[in-house]
Amino acid sequence: PYYRAMSSFLIEGFIALLKNVPNGSLLLLRSSIENQLKSILFLSQLNISERSYGENFKTLQIHLINNSFEIKKKKECIEILRRHYSKLSAISHSATSVNSYNIYEYYSDLINNTSLESCENSWLDVLDQICRYSTYQCFDSFKNWEYFELCELLNLAFSKTFSRKLAEFFIDGKKF
């Protein structure tokens, strides 16, 4: 259920981005990150807090205790997503401190203070991390694939160079 919510928020957020509503887009991206984490916990059959991203993050950190290369890469992805979530939370929390007498100024500032370029960069980085984590999650399956087929699949989300490195890691165990 959380994966579907994450995907839905990504689609809605992308539409908001296309309609030049960067803050709305970023808030939906934040919700997507939150549901990505819940999805990971759900698949790992771990406890999920419906109210606290921080609790869910701690639960996953405790679960990812193995020091294998695959786990280290997963931790990197989760940490980058956590940093994005924190940044995006600032937008959400600033929305709750609206002075009702200056509502016009508030929305005007909100529109003018979020650049489309920074919004797009956040989007690209979050999507990259979600794809990377999902790829590392498939480690056991990917190590049985043919090298060229795996490279073609990975090329859909990543550069050719990174796809080759990932394929070599999955199939031959080469670290990058």
XYZ file of N, CA and C in Angstrom:
528
model
N 0.806 -1.207 0.000
C 0.000 0.000 0.000
C 0.853 1.277 0.000
N 1.990 1.249 0.684
C 2.822 2.447 0.775
C 3.525 2.730 -0.553
N 3.880 1.672 -1.260
C 4.535 1.868 -2.553
C 3.579 2.562 -3.533
N 2.322 2.165 -3.498
C 1.330 2.814 -4.368
C 1.151 4.284 -3.989
N 1.125 4.568 -2.696
C 1.004 5.957 -2.246
C 2.225 6.748 -2.695
N 3.413 6.160 -2.537
C 4.641 6.831 -2.958
C 4.593 7.149 -4.443
N 4.181 6.185 -5.239
C 4.091 6.387 -6.690
C 3.055 7.452 -7.036
N 1.934 7.419 -6.353
C 0.879 8.399 -6.596
C 1.354 9.813 -6.274
N 2.037 9.969 -5.128
C 2.561 11.283 -4.763
C 3.602 11.758 -5.773
N 4.419 10.837 -6.288
C 5.405 11.217 -7.299
C 4.715 11.743 -8.560
N 3.690 11.042 -8.997
C 2.966 11.458 -10.207
C 2.279 12.807 -9.989
N 1.578 12.947 -8.870
C 0.891 14.209 -8.576
C 1.888 15.354 -8.441
N 3.007 15.092 -7.800
C 4.028 16.113 -7.637
C 4.653 16.524 -8.954
N 4.860 15.548 -9.832
C 5.418 15.858 -11.144
C 4.441 16.724 -11.944
N 3.159 16.424 -11.843
C 2.142 17.244 -12.514
C 2.160 18.662 -11.951
N 2.284 18.787 -10.637
C 2.367 20.117 -10.023
C 3.611 20.860 -10.513
N 4.704 20.144 -10.670
C 5.932 20.753 -11.188
C 5.720 21.252 -12.612
N 5.055 20.434 -13.438
C 4.775 20.836 -14.820
C 3.846 22.048 -14.886
N 2.985 22.178 -13.892
C 2.045 23.304 -13.848
C 2.645 24.516 -13.142
N 3.946 24.459 -12.881
C 4.675 25.560 -12.265
C 4.167 25.886 -10.857
N 3.952 24.834 -10.082
C 3.572 24.978 -8.676
C 4.671 24.294 -7.858
N 5.837 24.948 -7.770
C 6.994 24.268 -7.160
C 6.804 23.865 -5.707
N 6.226 24.714 -4.871
C 6.078 24.333 -3.460
C 5.112 23.172 -3.285
N 4.011 23.187 -4.018
C 3.085 22.055 -3.967
C 3.770 20.783 -4.424
N 4.582 20.922 -5.456
C 5.332 19.796 -5.976
C 6.293 19.245 -4.926
N 6.985 20.146 -4.229
C 7.941 19.716 -3.207
C 7.254 19.071 -2.001
N 6.083 19.569 -1.648
C 5.341 18.948 -0.544
C 4.912 17.527 -0.908
N 4.520 17.344 -2.160
C 4.158 15.992 -2.606
C 5.391 15.096 -2.680
N 6.527 15.672 -3.043
C 7.775 14.916 -3.064
C 8.129 14.463 -1.638
N 7.915 15.334 -0.674
C 8.147 14.995 0.738
C 7.257 13.818 1.142
N 6.001 13.850 0.763
C 5.086 12.745 1.075
C 5.533 11.462 0.398
N 6.097 11.595 -0.787
C 6.594 10.429 -1.502
C 7.774 9.794 -0.763
N 8.686 10.635 -0.275
C 9.829 10.122 0.489
C 9.335 9.394 1.739
N 8.376 9.990 2.418
C 7.824 9.388 3.635
C 7.229 8.010 3.334
N 6.510 7.898 2.246
C 5.889 6.614 1.899
C 6.891 5.622 1.330
N 7.982 6.101 0.746
C 9.057 5.207 0.314
C 9.644 4.519 1.539
N 9.890 5.287 2.591
C 10.434 4.712 3.824
C 9.454 3.704 4.429
N 8.183 4.060 4.463
C 7.179 3.132 4.997
C 7.096 1.861 4.158
N 7.259 2.000 2.862
C 7.237 0.847 1.966
C 8.405 -0.092 2.271
N 9.574 0.484 2.499
C 10.751 -0.320 2.837
C 10.509 -1.063 4.154
N 9.972 -0.364 5.130
C 9.683 -1.004 6.422
C 8.639 -2.101 6.268
N 7.612 -1.827 5.462
C 6.545 -2.800 5.234
C 7.105 -4.075 4.600
N 7.939 -3.909 3.577
C 8.529 -5.075 2.903
C 9.471 -5.847 3.820
N 10.085 -5.140 4.766
C 10.990 -5.785 5.725
C 10.250 -6.312 6.943
N 8.930 -6.141 6.946
C 8.064 -6.575 8.041
C 8.487 -5.972 9.386
N 8.783 -4.668 9.332
C 9.161 -3.926 10.534
C 8.016 -3.025 10.951
N 8.037 -2.581 12.210
C 6.992 -1.685 12.717
C 7.031 -0.344 11.996
N 5.848 0.179 11.710
C 5.718 1.454 11.007
C 4.951 2.421 11.895
N 5.533 3.595 12.077
C 4.824 4.659 12.779
C 4.106 5.492 11.729
N 2.814 5.625 11.873
C 2.041 6.420 10.910
C 2.217 7.915 11.146
N 2.802 8.281 12.275
C 2.879 9.687 12.651
C 4.286 10.266 12.644
N 5.327 9.446 12.688
C 6.669 9.982 12.870
C 7.659 9.432 11.853
N 8.123 10.314 10.977
C 9.154 9.935 10.016
C 10.435 9.570 10.772
N 10.751 10.342 11.818
C 11.962 10.092 12.597
C 11.988 8.705 13.210
N 10.864 8.264 13.755
C 10.795 6.916 14.330
C 11.005 5.862 13.245
N 10.393 6.068 12.093
C 10.556 5.115 10.994
C 12.000 5.075 10.506
N 12.630 6.234 10.445
C 14.029 6.305 10.036
C 14.905 5.531 11.019
N 14.681 5.723 12.328
C 15.460 5.016 13.355
C 15.246 3.509 13.259
N 14.007 3.096 13.026
C 13.703 1.668 12.888
C 14.490 1.062 11.734
N 14.540 1.768 10.619
C 15.280 1.246 9.466
C 16.782 1.235 9.738
N 17.296 2.273 10.382
C 18.724 2.318 10.703
C 19.117 1.123 11.576
N 18.281 0.780 12.542
C 18.556 -0.368 13.416
C 18.537 -1.663 12.603
N 17.615 -1.747 11.648
C 17.484 -2.944 10.815
C 18.676 -3.127 9.875
N 19.238 -2.031 9.382
C 20.346 -2.103 8.423
C 21.687 -2.136 9.162
N 21.933 -3.197 9.920
C 23.144 -3.264 10.735
C 24.282 -4.020 10.053
N 23.984 -4.855 9.104
C 24.998 -5.602 8.380
C 25.929 -4.609 7.668
N 27.200 -4.906 7.593
C 28.140 -3.996 6.941
C 28.491 -4.419 5.523
N 27.633 -5.162 4.875
C 27.910 -5.552 3.491
C 27.863 -4.315 2.597
N 28.469 -4.411 1.455
C 28.507 -3.296 0.508
C 27.097 -2.882 0.117
N 26.240 -3.857 -0.111
C 24.839 -3.596 -0.476
C 24.135 -2.784 0.619
N 24.326 -3.152 1.861
C 23.696 -2.443 2.984
C 24.263 -1.029 3.102
N 25.563 -0.869 2.903
C 26.175 0.467 2.951
C 25.553 1.373 1.895
N 25.329 0.852 0.713
C 24.728 1.639 -0.378
C 23.278 1.994 -0.028
N 22.560 1.063 0.570
C 21.185 1.346 0.996
C 21.180 2.463 2.036
N 22.114 2.389 2.988
C 22.200 3.417 4.026
C 22.482 4.786 3.416
N 23.353 4.830 2.412
C 23.648 6.103 1.740
C 22.377 6.689 1.129
N 21.610 5.861 0.451
C 20.360 6.325 -0.176
C 19.392 6.854 0.879
N 19.231 6.104 1.946
C 18.294 6.487 3.003
C 18.733 7.802 3.650
N 20.029 7.966 3.850
C 20.534 9.202 4.465
C 20.289 10.408 3.545
N 20.501 10.248 2.259
C 20.241 11.348 1.310
C 18.752 11.667 1.287
N 17.909 10.654 1.287
C 16.460 10.894 1.325
C 16.058 11.579 2.636
N 16.706 11.205 3.756
C 16.407 11.851 5.034
C 16.749 13.340 4.991
N 17.902 13.673 4.388
C 18.290 15.089 4.279
C 17.289 15.864 3.424
N 16.847 15.255 2.320
C 15.838 15.911 1.483
C 14.535 16.078 2.249
N 14.153 15.046 2.979
C 12.911 15.116 3.762
C 12.985 16.279 4.757
N 14.120 16.421 5.421
C 14.288 17.515 6.390
C 14.174 18.875 5.713
N 14.828 19.013 4.560
C 14.739 20.278 3.824
C 13.307 20.572 3.404
N 12.631 19.555 2.892
C 11.258 19.732 2.417
C 10.293 19.959 3.577
N 10.636 19.460 4.749
C 9.795 19.693 5.921
C 9.763 21.168 6.285
N 10.842 21.873 5.999
C 10.880 23.309 6.296
C 9.772 24.034 5.544
N 9.501 23.616 4.315
C 8.421 24.220 3.531
C 7.088 23.927 4.196
N 6.897 22.691 4.591
C 5.648 22.277 5.226
C 5.421 23.023 6.531
N 6.464 23.113 7.345
C 6.306 23.758 8.650
C 6.167 25.268 8.531
N 6.752 25.859 7.489
C 6.592 27.301 7.315
C 5.151 27.631 6.942
N 4.461 26.685 6.351
C 3.069 26.914 5.960
C 2.137 26.999 7.164
N 2.573 26.472 8.301
C 1.708 26.492 9.480
C 1.882 27.761 10.308
N 2.861 28.583 9.972
C 3.095 29.807 10.749
C 2.612 31.040 9.985
N 1.504 30.913 9.288
C 0.970 32.003 8.490
C 0.298 33.043 9.388
N 0.677 34.279 9.193
C 0.012 35.382 9.880
C -1.224 35.731 9.050
N -2.395 35.573 9.601
C -3.630 35.746 8.829
C -3.795 37.163 8.287
N -3.112 38.144 8.898
C -3.234 39.513 8.406
C -2.399 39.754 7.149
N -1.396 38.912 6.928
C -0.506 39.099 5.780
C -0.559 37.913 4.828
N -1.711 37.346 4.636
C -1.847 36.151 3.815
C -1.387 36.385 2.380
N -1.672 37.551 1.828
C -1.235 37.863 0.459
C 0.291 37.873 0.385
N 0.933 38.526 1.353
C 2.394 38.590 1.365
C 2.996 37.196 1.538
N 2.366 36.392 2.379
C 2.865 35.045 2.617
C 2.908 34.240 1.314
N 1.786 34.222 0.588
C 1.743 33.452 -0.655
C 2.637 34.052 -1.725
N 2.733 35.351 -1.755
C 3.615 36.006 -2.707
C 5.066 35.604 -2.439
N 5.477 35.649 -1.165
C 6.832 35.238 -0.801
C 7.063 33.764 -1.105
N 6.075 32.952 -0.814
C 6.195 31.514 -1.040
C 6.438 31.210 -2.510
N 5.718 31.895 -3.381
C 5.873 31.684 -4.826
C 7.229 32.184 -5.293
N 7.648 33.340 -4.819
C 8.884 33.957 -5.291
C 10.142 33.359 -4.684
N 10.038 32.674 -3.554
C 11.225 32.161 -2.877
C 11.597 30.733 -3.265
N 10.801 30.076 -4.029
C 11.130 28.721 -4.455
C 11.438 28.755 -5.942
N 12.703 28.548 -6.261
C 13.070 28.575 -7.675
C 12.722 27.235 -8.316
N 12.307 27.314 -9.548
C 11.970 26.102 -10.285
C 13.201 25.216 -10.450
N 14.353 25.850 -10.611
C 15.589 25.082 -10.785
C 15.929 24.270 -9.531
N 15.811 24.875 -8.344
C 16.108 24.121 -7.123
C 15.072 23.020 -6.908
N 13.847 23.295 -7.309
C 12.785 22.289 -7.222
C 13.119 21.095 -8.126
N 13.532 21.388 -9.350
C 13.881 20.318 -10.291
C 15.072 19.511 -9.788
N 16.057 20.192 -9.203
C 17.228 19.482 -8.673
C 16.841 18.546 -7.533
N 15.954 19.013 -6.662
C 15.473 18.141 -5.582
C 14.782 16.920 -6.165
N 13.941 17.148 -7.152
C 13.215 16.055 -7.787
C 14.167 15.030 -8.373
N 15.148 15.499 -9.135
C 16.072 14.573 -9.795
C 16.860 13.763 -8.771
N 17.305 14.411 -7.712
C 18.093 13.700 -6.711
C 17.242 12.673 -5.959
N 16.029 13.044 -5.583
C 15.155 12.107 -4.867
C 14.792 10.918 -5.750
N 14.451 11.179 -7.001
C 14.129 10.068 -7.909
C 15.327 9.148 -8.088
N 16.512 9.732 -8.197
C 17.729 8.939 -8.327
C 17.915 8.037 -7.115
N 17.713 8.578 -5.918
C 17.904 7.786 -4.701
C 16.845 6.690 -4.556
N 15.619 6.997 -4.931
C 14.561 5.976 -4.884
C 14.893 4.840 -5.850
N 15.353 5.190 -7.040
C 15.733 4.155 -8.024
C 16.923 3.345 -7.527
N 17.914 4.022 -6.957
C 19.094 3.310 -6.454
C 18.705 2.341 -5.332
N 17.923 2.817 -4.377
C 17.532 1.936 -3.272
C 16.762 0.727 -3.811
N 15.844 0.977 -4.717
C 15.048 -0.117 -5.288
C 15.946 -1.113 -6.001
N 16.976 -0.608 -6.648
C 17.920 -1.482 -7.346
C 18.704 -2.326 -6.349
N 19.201 -1.703 -5.278
C 19.933 -2.464 -4.258
C 19.032 -3.489 -3.580
N 17.751 -3.165 -3.484
C 16.783 -4.081 -2.879
C 16.671 -5.374 -3.694
N 16.956 -5.285 -4.985
C 16.827 -6.438 -5.895
C 18.137 -7.211 -6.044
N 19.083 -6.975 -5.173
C 20.413 -7.562 -5.272
C 20.380 -9.067 -5.528
N 19.635 -9.801 -4.720
C 19.628 -11.264 -4.836
C 19.124 -11.734 -6.197
N 18.188 -11.008 -6.768
C 17.664 -11.372 -8.081
C 18.626 -10.973 -9.198
N 19.161 -9.755 -9.108
C 20.015 -9.239 -10.186
C 21.318 -10.016 -10.342
N 21.808 -10.633 -9.285
C 23.078 -11.352 -9.409
C 22.948 -12.597 -10.305
N 21.714 -12.975 -10.644
C 21.489 -14.132 -11.515
C 21.210 -13.738 -12.967
N 21.237 -12.455 -13.278
C 20.922 -11.985 -14.625
C 22.141 -12.054 -15.542
N 21.866 -12.015 -16.836
C 22.922 -11.855 -17.825
C 23.396 -10.411 -17.777
N 24.698 -10.218 -17.925
C 25.295 -8.888 -17.787
C 24.655 -7.858 -18.724
N 24.554 -8.157 -20.009
C 24.052 -7.174 -20.973
C 22.570 -6.869 -20.782
N 21.789 -7.854 -20.409
C 20.372 -7.615 -20.134
C 20.207 -6.713 -18.913
N 21.006 -6.964 -17.893
C 20.942 -6.143 -16.691
C 21.365 -4.701 -16.998
N 22.419 -4.541 -17.790
C 22.859 -3.192 -18.181
C 21.747 -2.449 -18.924
N 21.067 -3.130 -19.838
C 19.977 -2.488 -20.583
C 18.864 -2.035 -19.638
N 18.516 -2.867 -18.682
C 17.486 -2.501 -17.715
C 17.929 -1.296 -16.882
N 19.135 -1.350 -16.363
C 19.638 -0.269 -15.517
C 19.792 1.039 -16.279
N 20.039 0.948 -17.596
C 20.169 2.152 -18.427
C 18.866 2.950 -18.484
N 17.763 2.339 -18.147
C 16.493 3.071 -18.131
C 16.481 4.135 -17.042
N 17.220 3.904 -15.958
C 17.208 4.845 -14.836
C 18.544 5.541 -14.611
N 19.627 4.942 -15.077
C 20.957 5.457 -14.757
C 21.794 5.648 -16.021
N 22.928 6.331 -15.840
C 23.859 6.528 -16.953
C 24.479 5.180 -17.343
N 25.044 5.126 -18.529
C 25.665 3.877 -18.983
C 26.820 3.465 -18.066
N 27.619 4.439 -17.665
C 28.764 4.139 -16.801
C 28.301 3.576 -15.463
N 27.346 4.238 -14.839
C 26.850 3.761 -13.548
C 26.153 2.411 -13.713
N 25.417 2.222 -14.805
C 24.743 0.945 -15.056
C 25.744 -0.193 -15.171
N 26.858 0.051 -15.859
C 27.898 -0.985 -15.987
C 28.492 -1.316 -14.615
N 28.762 -0.264 -13.808
C 29.324 -0.494 -12.476
C 28.361 -1.296 -11.613
N 27.078 -0.943 -11.676
C 26.078 -1.689 -10.909
C 26.000 -3.138 -11.367
N 25.961 -3.338 -12.669
C 25.878 -4.706 -13.205
C 27.090 -5.524 -12.776
N 28.276 -4.917 -12.839
C 29.490 -5.624 -12.406
C 29.422 -5.956 -10.914
N 28.860 -5.037 -10.138
C 28.702 -5.297 -8.708
C 27.735 -6.459 -8.480
N 26.592 -6.421 -9.141
C 25.587 -7.455 -8.923
C 26.067 -8.825 -9.387
N 26.709 -8.861 -10.523
C 27.055 -10.161 -11.109
C 28.420 -10.669 -10.621
N 29.426 -9.780 -10.575
C 30.777 -10.209 -10.227
C 31.208 -9.803 -8.817
N 30.406 -9.011 -8.146
C 30.756 -8.577 -6.798
C 31.783 -7.448 -6.760
N 32.031 -6.784 -7.911
C 32.996 -5.679 -7.940
C 32.392 -4.461 -7.267
N 33.104 -3.919 -6.292
C 32.644 -2.727 -5.584
C 32.990 -1.479 -6.388
N 32.193 -0.441 -6.196
C 32.463 0.816 -6.906
C 32.457 1.980 -5.948
